[in-house]
XYZ file of C-alpha atoms in Angstrom:
688
model
C -13.007 51.629 60.213
C -15.641 49.301 61.685
C -15.005 47.145 64.759
C -17.733 44.613 65.537
C -18.733 41.644 67.687
C -21.532 39.120 67.404
C -24.100 37.955 69.967
C -26.167 34.821 69.325
C -29.476 33.942 70.947
C -31.936 31.173 70.204
C -35.683 31.486 69.787
C -38.453 29.367 68.359
C -41.644 29.945 66.468
C -43.530 27.944 69.175
C -43.323 28.164 72.947
C -39.991 27.240 74.605
C -41.926 24.635 76.647
C -41.837 22.405 73.572
C -38.062 21.941 73.989
C -38.385 19.552 77.028
C -41.058 17.698 75.033
C -38.487 17.154 72.248
C -36.100 15.641 74.824
C -38.868 13.348 76.079
C -39.684 12.277 72.500
C -36.015 11.423 71.940
C -35.765 9.406 75.169
C -39.030 7.534 74.568
C -38.152 6.694 70.982
C -34.663 5.480 71.884
C -36.064 3.509 74.854
C -38.536 1.642 72.663
C -35.767 0.664 70.251
C -33.111 -0.344 72.783
C -35.153 -1.689 75.736
C -35.029 -5.295 74.493
C -32.148 -7.649 75.048
C -29.444 -7.042 72.482
C -26.507 -9.171 71.220
C -24.000 -6.619 72.502
C -22.888 -5.429 75.919
C -24.809 -3.026 78.161
C -22.266 -0.235 77.558
C -22.706 -0.532 73.783
C -26.484 -0.530 74.253
C -26.283 2.630 76.364
C -24.152 4.298 73.640
C -26.634 3.368 70.916
C -29.510 4.560 73.132
C -27.782 7.929 73.586
C -27.074 8.371 69.884
C -30.649 7.565 68.862
C -32.158 9.748 71.622
C -30.025 12.694 70.574
C -30.945 12.318 66.870
C -34.682 12.072 67.605
C -34.549 15.044 69.968
C -32.719 17.168 67.363
C -35.182 16.240 64.600
C -38.116 17.017 66.872
C -36.451 20.311 67.834
C -36.176 21.296 64.154
C -39.917 20.708 63.724
C -40.754 23.546 66.139
C -38.916 26.042 63.886
C -35.920 27.212 65.938
C -34.372 30.528 64.850
C -30.856 31.796 65.463
C -30.871 35.503 66.321
C -27.539 37.097 65.444
C -27.024 40.580 66.874
C -24.112 42.454 65.288
C -22.596 45.363 67.215
C -20.440 47.787 65.200
C -18.368 50.803 66.106
C -18.362 53.267 63.191
C -15.540 55.779 63.237
C -16.415 59.423 62.470
C -15.863 60.503 58.859
C -14.492 63.760 57.486
C -14.840 64.554 53.782
C -12.061 66.608 52.229
C -14.006 68.302 49.413
C -11.515 69.837 46.977
C -12.413 72.318 44.263
C -10.311 70.889 41.431
C -11.159 73.617 38.914
C -8.468 75.185 36.756
C -8.792 78.535 38.570
C -7.631 76.856 41.808
C -4.777 75.181 39.948
C -3.499 78.603 38.896
C -2.934 79.630 42.535
C 0.871 79.685 42.896
C 0.961 81.220 46.392
C 0.781 77.861 48.219
C 1.587 74.204 47.628
C -2.016 73.032 47.298
C -1.324 69.296 47.181
C 1.162 69.509 50.047
C -1.306 71.458 52.194
C -4.128 69.018 51.461
C -1.889 66.014 52.145
C -0.892 67.436 55.529
C -4.536 68.136 56.385
C -5.549 64.594 55.461
C -2.788 63.055 57.615
C -3.644 65.218 60.614
C -7.373 64.512 60.357
C -6.642 60.794 60.296
C -4.413 61.186 63.371
C -7.460 62.653 65.142
C -9.245 59.323 64.653
C -11.289 60.446 61.623
C -11.794 58.382 58.498
C -11.006 60.804 55.655
C -12.691 60.616 52.238
C -11.248 62.783 49.451
C -13.657 64.123 46.832
C -13.286 66.494 43.902
C -16.121 68.239 42.071
C -17.156 65.083 40.213
C -16.173 62.013 42.254
C -14.263 60.490 45.163
C -10.544 59.796 44.658
C -8.205 57.462 46.496
C -5.684 60.067 47.617
C -4.482 63.618 47.108
C -2.248 62.608 44.204
C -5.397 61.641 42.290
C -6.486 65.297 42.078
C -6.035 67.074 38.748
C -6.921 70.756 38.758
C -8.362 70.912 35.256
C -12.169 71.148 35.662
C -13.629 73.837 33.376
C -16.606 74.632 35.615
C -17.264 74.795 39.360
C -20.537 73.476 40.794
C -20.092 73.534 44.576
C -23.818 73.097 45.152
C -23.894 69.734 43.392
C -20.854 68.459 45.296
C -22.207 69.457 48.719
C -25.603 67.967 47.895
C -24.072 64.646 46.813
C -22.031 64.462 50.024
C -25.265 64.948 51.972
C -26.846 62.050 50.065
C -23.815 59.747 50.301
C -23.420 60.135 54.075
C -27.050 60.506 55.089
C -26.903 57.492 57.432
C -23.182 57.677 58.204
C -21.235 59.189 61.089
C -20.209 62.317 59.152
C -18.430 64.705 61.502
C -17.509 67.538 59.128
C -16.726 68.542 55.555
C -13.556 70.492 54.809
C -14.107 72.546 51.632
C -10.918 73.735 49.931
C -11.924 76.228 47.226
C -11.431 79.716 45.851
C -15.195 80.334 46.033
C -15.523 80.930 42.280
C -18.863 79.223 41.638
C -19.902 79.449 37.981
C -22.172 76.498 37.218
C -25.475 75.271 38.668
C -27.460 76.604 41.619
C -25.898 78.810 44.267
C -24.539 76.730 47.181
C -24.904 79.397 49.848
C -28.615 78.620 50.324
C -28.225 74.827 50.392
C -29.328 73.167 53.638
C -26.943 70.435 54.813
C -26.859 68.301 57.976
C -23.123 68.638 58.581
C -20.759 71.555 59.351
C -18.652 72.882 56.477
C -15.213 74.267 57.329
C -14.001 76.290 54.348
C -10.363 76.870 53.414
C -10.080 79.892 51.136
C -7.626 79.484 48.246
C -6.670 81.917 45.490
C -6.337 85.696 45.509
C -9.184 88.079 46.314
C -7.364 91.089 44.800
C -8.406 91.497 41.127
C -5.483 91.493 38.709
C -5.286 93.482 35.497
C -7.147 91.534 32.901
C -9.392 91.702 29.858
C -11.734 88.763 29.361
C -14.577 87.713 27.080
C -17.416 87.244 29.538
C -19.920 85.838 27.052
C -20.880 85.666 23.379
C -24.537 86.175 22.438
C -25.695 84.782 19.093
C -28.356 82.662 17.434
C -27.193 79.072 17.443
C -29.247 78.348 14.299
C -29.337 80.710 11.309
C -30.705 80.385 7.799
C -28.553 80.237 4.714
C -28.237 83.589 2.953
C -29.178 85.598 6.064
C -27.022 87.954 8.096
C -26.904 87.432 11.851
C -25.588 89.398 14.854
C -22.825 88.148 17.134
C -22.407 90.219 20.318
C -19.180 89.943 22.318
C -19.268 91.103 25.963
C -15.836 91.867 27.437
C -14.990 92.555 31.072
C -12.367 95.180 31.861
C -10.302 95.281 35.010
C -7.466 97.782 35.197
C -7.353 99.232 31.663
C -9.364 102.433 32.038
C -8.506 104.997 29.343
C -6.837 102.456 27.071
C -8.066 101.360 23.655
C -9.035 97.741 23.229
C -9.323 95.940 19.893
C -11.958 93.198 19.580
C -12.562 91.092 16.480
C -14.120 87.969 14.996
C -12.275 85.451 12.832
C -13.218 82.319 10.954
C -10.827 79.675 9.745
C -7.857 81.878 10.664
C -9.150 84.841 8.638
C -10.193 87.993 10.484
C -13.719 88.965 9.404
C -14.128 92.242 11.301
C -12.563 94.240 14.149
C -13.696 97.144 16.321
C -11.796 99.520 18.619
C -13.097 101.113 21.809
C -11.554 103.323 24.477
C -12.495 101.927 27.885
C -13.963 104.515 30.270
C -14.987 102.435 33.330
C -13.181 99.919 35.477
C -14.710 96.501 36.218
C -17.401 97.083 33.618
C -18.804 95.062 30.743
C -18.561 96.515 27.228
C -20.433 95.018 24.263
C -19.291 94.752 20.647
C -21.800 93.786 17.938
C -20.673 92.160 14.689
C -23.034 91.466 11.766
C -21.892 88.323 9.957
C -23.061 86.438 6.876
C -23.801 82.726 6.647
C -22.039 80.595 4.101
C -22.008 76.796 3.860
C -24.666 74.560 5.380
C -23.770 72.802 8.611
C -21.934 73.914 11.730
C -19.315 76.644 11.402
C -16.881 77.981 13.996
C -16.322 81.684 14.691
C -13.652 82.921 17.114
C -14.097 86.145 19.060
C -10.817 87.599 20.306
C -9.391 90.489 22.303
C -5.995 91.798 21.289
C -3.639 91.044 24.202
C -2.696 94.039 26.334
C 0.451 94.577 28.377
C 0.542 92.990 31.865
C -2.617 90.901 31.452
C -2.797 88.296 34.220
C -4.252 85.677 31.864
C -4.657 85.443 28.103
C -6.679 82.220 28.152
C -9.863 84.273 28.438
C -9.042 86.507 25.460
C -10.504 84.067 22.933
C -13.814 82.233 22.776
C -15.429 80.228 20.031
C -19.010 80.365 18.813
C -20.521 77.481 16.867
C -23.310 78.473 14.492
C -25.432 75.957 12.610
C -26.489 77.121 9.145
C -29.624 75.392 7.916
C -31.383 75.376 4.583
C -33.650 78.199 3.487
C -36.848 78.955 5.374
C -40.025 76.961 5.039
C -42.318 78.676 2.535
C -46.087 78.686 2.925
C -48.550 79.996 0.326
C -52.042 81.109 1.359
C -54.301 81.413 -1.704
C -57.797 82.746 -0.970
C -60.964 83.356 -2.940
C -61.301 86.762 -1.282
C -60.004 88.712 1.745
C -61.077 86.904 4.909
C -60.322 87.090 8.672
C -59.252 83.412 8.539
C -56.374 84.420 6.266
C -55.263 87.112 8.704
C -55.395 84.683 11.633
C -53.288 82.110 9.772
C -50.836 84.760 8.606
C -50.350 85.899 12.223
C -49.523 82.375 13.388
C -47.179 81.528 10.511
C -45.347 84.867 10.464
C -44.492 84.651 14.172
C -42.635 81.371 13.686
C -38.947 81.883 13.025
C -37.743 80.200 9.863
C -41.077 80.363 8.041
C -41.959 82.674 5.167
C -45.566 83.226 4.119
C -46.931 84.524 0.807
C -50.567 85.567 0.322
C -52.402 85.498 -3.003
C -55.990 86.817 -3.227
C -57.901 85.787 -6.343
C -58.627 88.767 -8.608
C -56.601 91.157 -6.402
C -53.006 89.887 -6.343
C -51.563 90.244 -9.825
C -48.126 88.633 -9.462
C -47.683 84.908 -9.114
C -45.770 84.116 -5.881
C -42.415 82.450 -6.308
C -42.084 78.867 -5.096
C -41.304 76.166 -4.293
C -43.680 75.857 -1.343
C -43.641 73.451 1.563
C -47.356 74.024 2.161
C -50.163 75.508 0.063
C -53.275 76.657 1.945
C -56.393 77.107 -0.207
C -59.135 79.184 1.433
C -62.494 78.508 -0.301
C -60.602 77.461 -3.416
C -61.269 76.031 -5.892
C -64.693 77.667 -6.081
C -67.058 77.243 -9.040
C -64.031 77.699 -11.327
C -60.985 75.394 -11.526
C -57.695 76.571 -10.057
C -55.353 78.705 -12.133
C -52.780 76.474 -13.882
C -49.812 77.859 -11.895
C -51.640 77.298 -8.592
C -52.825 73.845 -9.622
C -49.194 73.000 -10.440
C -48.078 73.852 -6.869
C -51.029 71.964 -5.360
C -50.019 68.804 -7.223
C -46.414 69.042 -5.968
C -46.855 70.447 -2.451
C -48.484 69.534 0.830
C -51.945 71.125 0.673
C -54.576 72.288 3.153
C -58.110 72.954 1.831
C -60.362 75.283 3.862
C -63.598 74.601 2.037
C -66.140 77.107 3.351
C -69.762 76.005 2.935
C -70.432 76.813 -0.714
C -70.318 74.520 -3.737
C -67.723 71.811 -2.957
C -67.781 70.015 -6.302
C -64.308 71.121 -7.400
C -62.858 70.695 -3.878
C -64.202 67.132 -3.688
C -62.644 66.344 -7.030
C -59.048 67.138 -6.072
C -58.576 66.836 -2.281
C -58.589 63.023 -1.911
C -59.321 63.222 1.837
C -63.059 63.737 2.322
C -65.985 64.099 -0.055
C -68.974 66.121 1.187
C -72.335 66.114 -0.558
C -73.793 69.112 1.246
C -76.005 70.824 -1.300
C -74.998 74.183 0.213
C -76.156 73.199 3.710
C -74.195 74.122 6.842
C -74.325 73.826 10.645
C -73.071 75.941 13.506
C -70.273 73.790 14.931
C -67.211 73.935 17.130
C -64.166 71.685 16.998
C -63.960 68.540 19.121
C -60.433 67.121 19.343
C -60.132 63.439 18.421
C -58.880 61.733 21.658
C -57.044 59.041 19.668
C -55.182 61.499 17.436
C -51.436 60.796 17.813
C -49.590 62.565 14.995
C -48.613 65.257 17.489
C -49.591 66.184 21.059
C -51.333 69.209 22.565
C -51.184 70.820 25.981
C -54.054 69.210 27.904
C -54.192 72.064 30.417
C -55.434 74.385 27.649
C -58.202 72.097 26.359
C -60.868 73.577 28.656
C -60.636 76.842 26.756
C -62.374 75.233 23.779
C -65.656 75.278 25.721
C -65.720 79.065 25.283
C -65.223 78.951 21.514
C -68.182 80.325 19.519
C -69.825 78.216 16.783
C -68.616 78.623 13.191
C -70.053 77.496 9.884
C -69.285 73.829 9.187
C -70.243 71.642 6.249
C -73.397 69.531 6.729
C -74.442 66.538 4.677
C -73.432 63.061 3.564
C -69.691 62.486 3.515
C -67.174 59.831 2.488
C -63.823 59.781 4.296
C -60.708 58.295 2.679
C -59.756 55.076 4.514
C -56.185 56.399 5.009
C -57.361 59.693 6.496
C -57.047 60.693 10.152
C -59.513 63.030 11.843
C -57.917 65.832 13.874
C -61.137 67.684 14.806
C -64.707 66.381 14.794
C -67.768 68.620 14.405
C -69.597 69.289 17.664
C -73.161 70.662 17.726
C -73.615 72.427 21.054
C -72.918 69.644 23.553
C -73.687 66.881 21.028
C -70.629 65.102 19.619
C -70.790 63.806 16.026
C -68.573 61.646 13.829
C -68.511 64.265 11.063
C -64.954 65.452 10.322
C -64.172 69.137 10.709
C -60.416 68.881 10.097
C -59.013 65.683 8.590
C -55.574 64.675 7.272
C -54.226 62.137 4.773
C -50.499 61.420 4.864
C -49.347 59.181 2.028
C -45.881 58.445 0.682
C -45.746 61.483 -1.605
C -47.455 64.363 0.189
C -49.847 65.433 2.930
C -53.354 66.744 2.285
C -55.795 68.143 4.854
C -59.370 69.452 4.651
C -61.112 71.877 7.022
C -64.841 71.399 6.292
C -66.029 74.939 6.868
C -64.511 78.330 7.697
C -64.642 81.149 10.244
C -62.189 79.796 12.836
C -60.841 83.346 13.254
C -63.695 83.764 15.762
C -62.048 81.172 18.034
C -58.843 83.156 18.205
C -60.691 86.410 18.844
C -62.873 84.878 21.576
C -59.944 83.201 23.384
C -57.941 86.428 23.324
C -60.913 88.257 24.813
C -61.363 85.746 27.645
C -57.722 85.006 28.511
C -55.731 87.872 27.019
C -53.934 85.481 24.656
C -54.959 82.747 22.227
C -52.683 79.953 23.483
C -54.979 77.033 22.648
C -55.876 78.319 19.177
C -52.251 79.072 18.333
C -51.125 75.642 19.534
C -53.942 73.862 17.659
C -53.051 75.442 14.349
C -49.325 76.132 14.819
C -48.517 72.472 15.411
C -50.895 71.462 12.625
C -49.270 73.853 10.133
C -45.783 72.747 11.241
C -46.789 69.124 10.677
C -48.260 69.889 7.270
C -45.261 71.956 6.118
C -42.689 69.360 7.166
C -41.664 66.785 4.602
C -41.531 63.288 6.040
C -38.207 61.495 6.048
C -38.836 58.227 4.205
C -35.331 56.803 4.548
C -34.965 53.320 6.045
C -31.832 54.337 7.975
C -31.462 57.533 9.977
C -28.817 58.647 12.456
C -28.689 62.117 13.975
C -26.991 63.764 16.911
C -29.579 64.723 19.532
C -28.128 68.255 19.676
C -26.089 70.200 17.173
C -23.880 71.658 19.914
C -22.334 70.141 23.034
C -19.903 71.163 25.756
C -16.722 69.203 26.463
C -18.120 67.816 29.716
C -21.163 66.361 27.929
C -21.522 63.126 26.032
C -22.502 63.324 22.343
C -25.701 61.318 21.857
C -26.724 59.681 18.587
C -30.290 58.629 17.888
C -30.607 55.737 15.442
C -33.714 54.640 13.563
C -33.812 51.568 11.303
C -36.917 50.567 9.322
C -37.725 47.411 7.367
C -39.458 47.276 3.976
C -42.858 47.662 5.671
C -41.497 50.810 7.340
C -41.624 49.238 10.782
C -38.936 50.076 13.340
C -36.430 47.247 13.796
C -33.582 46.819 16.262
C -30.311 44.958 16.927
C -28.636 46.154 13.735
C -24.860 46.598 13.686
C -24.028 50.284 13.124
C -20.623 51.578 11.983
C -19.929 55.197 12.931
C -17.034 57.355 11.738
C -16.399 60.774 13.291
C -13.959 63.201 11.669
C -12.663 66.368 13.336
C -11.655 69.644 11.663
C -8.079 68.390 11.191
C -9.268 65.379 9.202
C -8.568 62.790 11.923
C -11.190 60.026 11.882
C -12.251 57.861 14.815
C -14.301 54.715 14.261
C -17.000 53.306 16.561
C -19.408 50.405 16.422
C -22.663 49.811 18.265
C -26.005 48.027 18.047
C -29.230 50.028 17.959
C -31.374 49.038 20.923
C -34.949 49.877 21.867
C -35.159 53.147 23.791
C -31.384 53.733 23.909
C -29.120 56.312 22.311
C -25.436 55.736 21.631
C -23.201 58.137 23.595
C -19.577 59.145 22.977
C -17.652 61.055 25.650
C -14.280 62.752 25.733
C -14.404 64.686 22.454
C -12.408 67.910 22.510
C -13.681 71.282 21.312
C -14.182 71.601 17.560
C -16.452 70.822 14.615
C -17.100 67.201 13.725
C -18.625 65.404 10.774
C -20.036 61.908 11.131
C -20.967 59.121 8.729
C -23.056 56.201 10.008
C -23.659 53.105 7.909
C -25.520 49.813 8.213
C -26.824 47.005 6.019
C -30.582 47.548 5.795
C -33.097 45.796 3.500
C -30.296 44.123 1.580
C -28.157 47.176 0.842
C -25.668 49.465 2.563
C -27.306 52.648 3.838
C -25.558 55.801 5.068
C -26.527 58.795 7.204
C -24.421 61.935 7.594
C -24.400 64.998 9.800
C -22.361 67.562 11.710
C -22.124 68.713 15.304
C -19.819 70.834 17.416
C -18.174 70.477 20.806
C -17.545 73.715 22.657
C -15.093 74.349 25.465
C -16.991 75.297 28.608
C -14.230 77.767 29.615
C -16.109 79.180 32.607
C -12.946 79.091 34.710
C -11.195 81.551 32.388
C -13.766 84.324 32.806
C -13.304 85.260 36.466
C -10.053 84.573 38.356
C -10.796 86.576 41.522
C -11.440 84.421 44.605
C -14.800 84.877 46.345
C -14.268 84.311 50.063
C -17.677 85.760 50.938
C -19.403 82.821 49.267
C -17.305 80.406 51.339
C -18.139 82.326 54.519
C -21.857 82.100 53.727
C -21.645 78.344 53.108
C -19.815 77.756 56.395
C -22.014 80.062 58.468
C -25.233 78.501 57.142
C -24.003 74.995 57.993
C -22.614 75.719 61.452
C -18.985 75.609 60.336
C -16.369 78.310 59.951
C -14.251 79.964 57.253
C -10.433 80.043 57.290
C -7.882 81.511 54.897
C -5.203 79.359 53.283
C -2.574 80.323 55.863
C -4.935 79.311 58.678
C -5.058 75.618 57.808
C -3.787 74.663 61.288
C -6.615 76.629 62.909
C -9.124 74.862 60.705
C -7.788 71.470 61.780
C -7.957 72.534 65.430
C -11.604 73.556 64.973
C -12.442 70.175 63.451
C -10.552 68.422 66.250
C -12.527 70.370 68.855
C -15.682 68.719 67.554
C -14.464 65.714 69.549
C -16.233 63.366 67.172
C -16.754 59.898 68.621
C -17.441 56.516 67.066
C -21.090 55.532 66.905
C -22.230 52.110 68.081
C -24.699 50.518 65.716
C -26.480 47.188 66.045
C -28.242 45.048 63.507
C -30.190 41.820 63.925
C -30.520 38.882 61.612
C -32.848 35.892 62.104
C -31.924 32.621 60.368
C -33.794 29.291 60.631
C -31.412 26.753 62.180
C -32.586 24.166 59.676
C -30.672 26.153 57.023
C -27.411 25.464 58.873
C -25.388 22.775 57.077
C -23.480 22.063 60.311
C -26.598 20.888 62.137
C -27.627 18.632 59.265
C -24.099 17.265 59.141
C -24.269 16.553 62.908
C -27.491 14.557 62.497
C -25.976 12.602 59.611
C -22.831 11.958 61.705
C -24.868 10.676 64.675
C -26.906 8.329 62.481
C -23.746 7.073 60.797
C -22.075 6.443 64.179
C -25.123 4.483 65.346
C -25.220 2.399 62.172
C -21.477 1.665 62.313
C -21.653 0.648 65.995
C -24.544 -1.750 65.373
C -22.826 -3.311 62.376
C -19.488 -3.587 64.155
C -21.192 -5.496 66.954
C -22.835 -7.937 64.624
C -26.287 -6.514 64.004
C -28.138 -4.195 61.625
């Protein structure tokens, strides 16, 4: 509560000695006007003289810029924040009436002259009845930090933290520095009860169709030593596999590994479960769901070479290390079997040479994204089929290194690694007259020592059907070897070529309407974001289109939404419960109705079900570090006494505000009233 009073003082932009001058100006001006004999009485003349003198003095006074200084004095009552851990683990405490205890504490704090603010983990609430103990995660650090920010300039006397100390999300609060004392009230039970719980599930969130993948279930045992526990995994209500284990240690984590097979594309739900044992304190933590996204088969890359070469080994190392990519190598005259396609990218190393490509290889080149590594020999056949750059070199070459094109924007590179290129050794690059396709983009220029040239070393053409690139030379394996020798790892080389290969192997999406969820998996406390892209017939991004979105859950219930795609904004939906969802987005684009489909999952956070044992030590640490004190639930009265002993007092604050008097409508109205009174008096007495 704020009690205040106002103090007004007057000041001017010029010296205060000008105020008597204004009075003199008013008297002189009125005297000139009313010094002559008038048709009215002397009393009327004196009245008119006074009115005119006052008006002239006021107008003159306004010309010197008078300012009204308003000083506001306020008494700000001390504030206490009742910070309540509203997580579900606190709500399960049946030993005390939590709401009744908090309500009594709030009333008593207010009787001590404190203004009480009630806050849960996420926001401030109006009263205790507005608390719902259903939060699925506890982030005490975030709550304490936000209180510090909210009351940075306020008269905050203390924070009363009512919690069980089970902190399971975000940074640890016991090392947070705050500028207020925290008095903790410990809730819950510190004695562990008999329980089996799934502590975590470890699995790959993305797997490839046709592959098997591991799913590891970690369970925590408390009180069931010597007993056999049964753990399993189910899908769609059908049990896929179970395992039994006799528990040998108390309060230990035991792991169960299940090898599962992927099936349909999209997001699928698997449920890990523990068979319920007798006298378990909670069964909510006996089941957890895992959402696995199954994607299409791996990207396939073919490297076809004229002969064995260190470049091929360097490329194979980069491609093989990337998950989801499969590489096949075919050496002319050595590899007998034709590799099985289709291929997302075909890399030709010094092919075609003086002979045309084999028909099977030429077939894949015509249908796939292709990267030519020319070498420095006869380029006649390469020039004929690449469509990117044509070199007339006559067998000539130069010792060059790569110089990154500063305006290249198809993908970005880590600038902090660029200095490493100065240590790269020269390699053989094509020299001679060249003709570059007008639609081609240069990724790397040729650099001769310190001299930069406009000759392309690595160039790309990306048309509507496929991507083609040409490396005009060979021997870049030396770059990788040199960087590894200098720095112990070839980060720059791997990034240069890994991102390039990823770009070349990826098929461009040419649809005019695209909608995708930013992530394939979300938690219940997160909003599901949808990114929308709309293109016109010239394939330019356009905005302000009306988008219809339908989301269907696993039970077949559909919810409909509508939004407009805006520049730089994603559409967000909150409040979805755990499960697998399919969405269909549609819009009228380029004269027809376009659709985009996808799947995503929402997972229950469920952190509050893992550990139900109160952690009073954490609360003690928070209070001790802040200058407060810890109390148990049955010591609430002692806590209130400790807060009362702070003897928090209101703080007097003052603020000043300067306003030009000329902005006051009352003063202008007074001048108008005086002039009107003068005019009326003159007219009433027979003169204008």
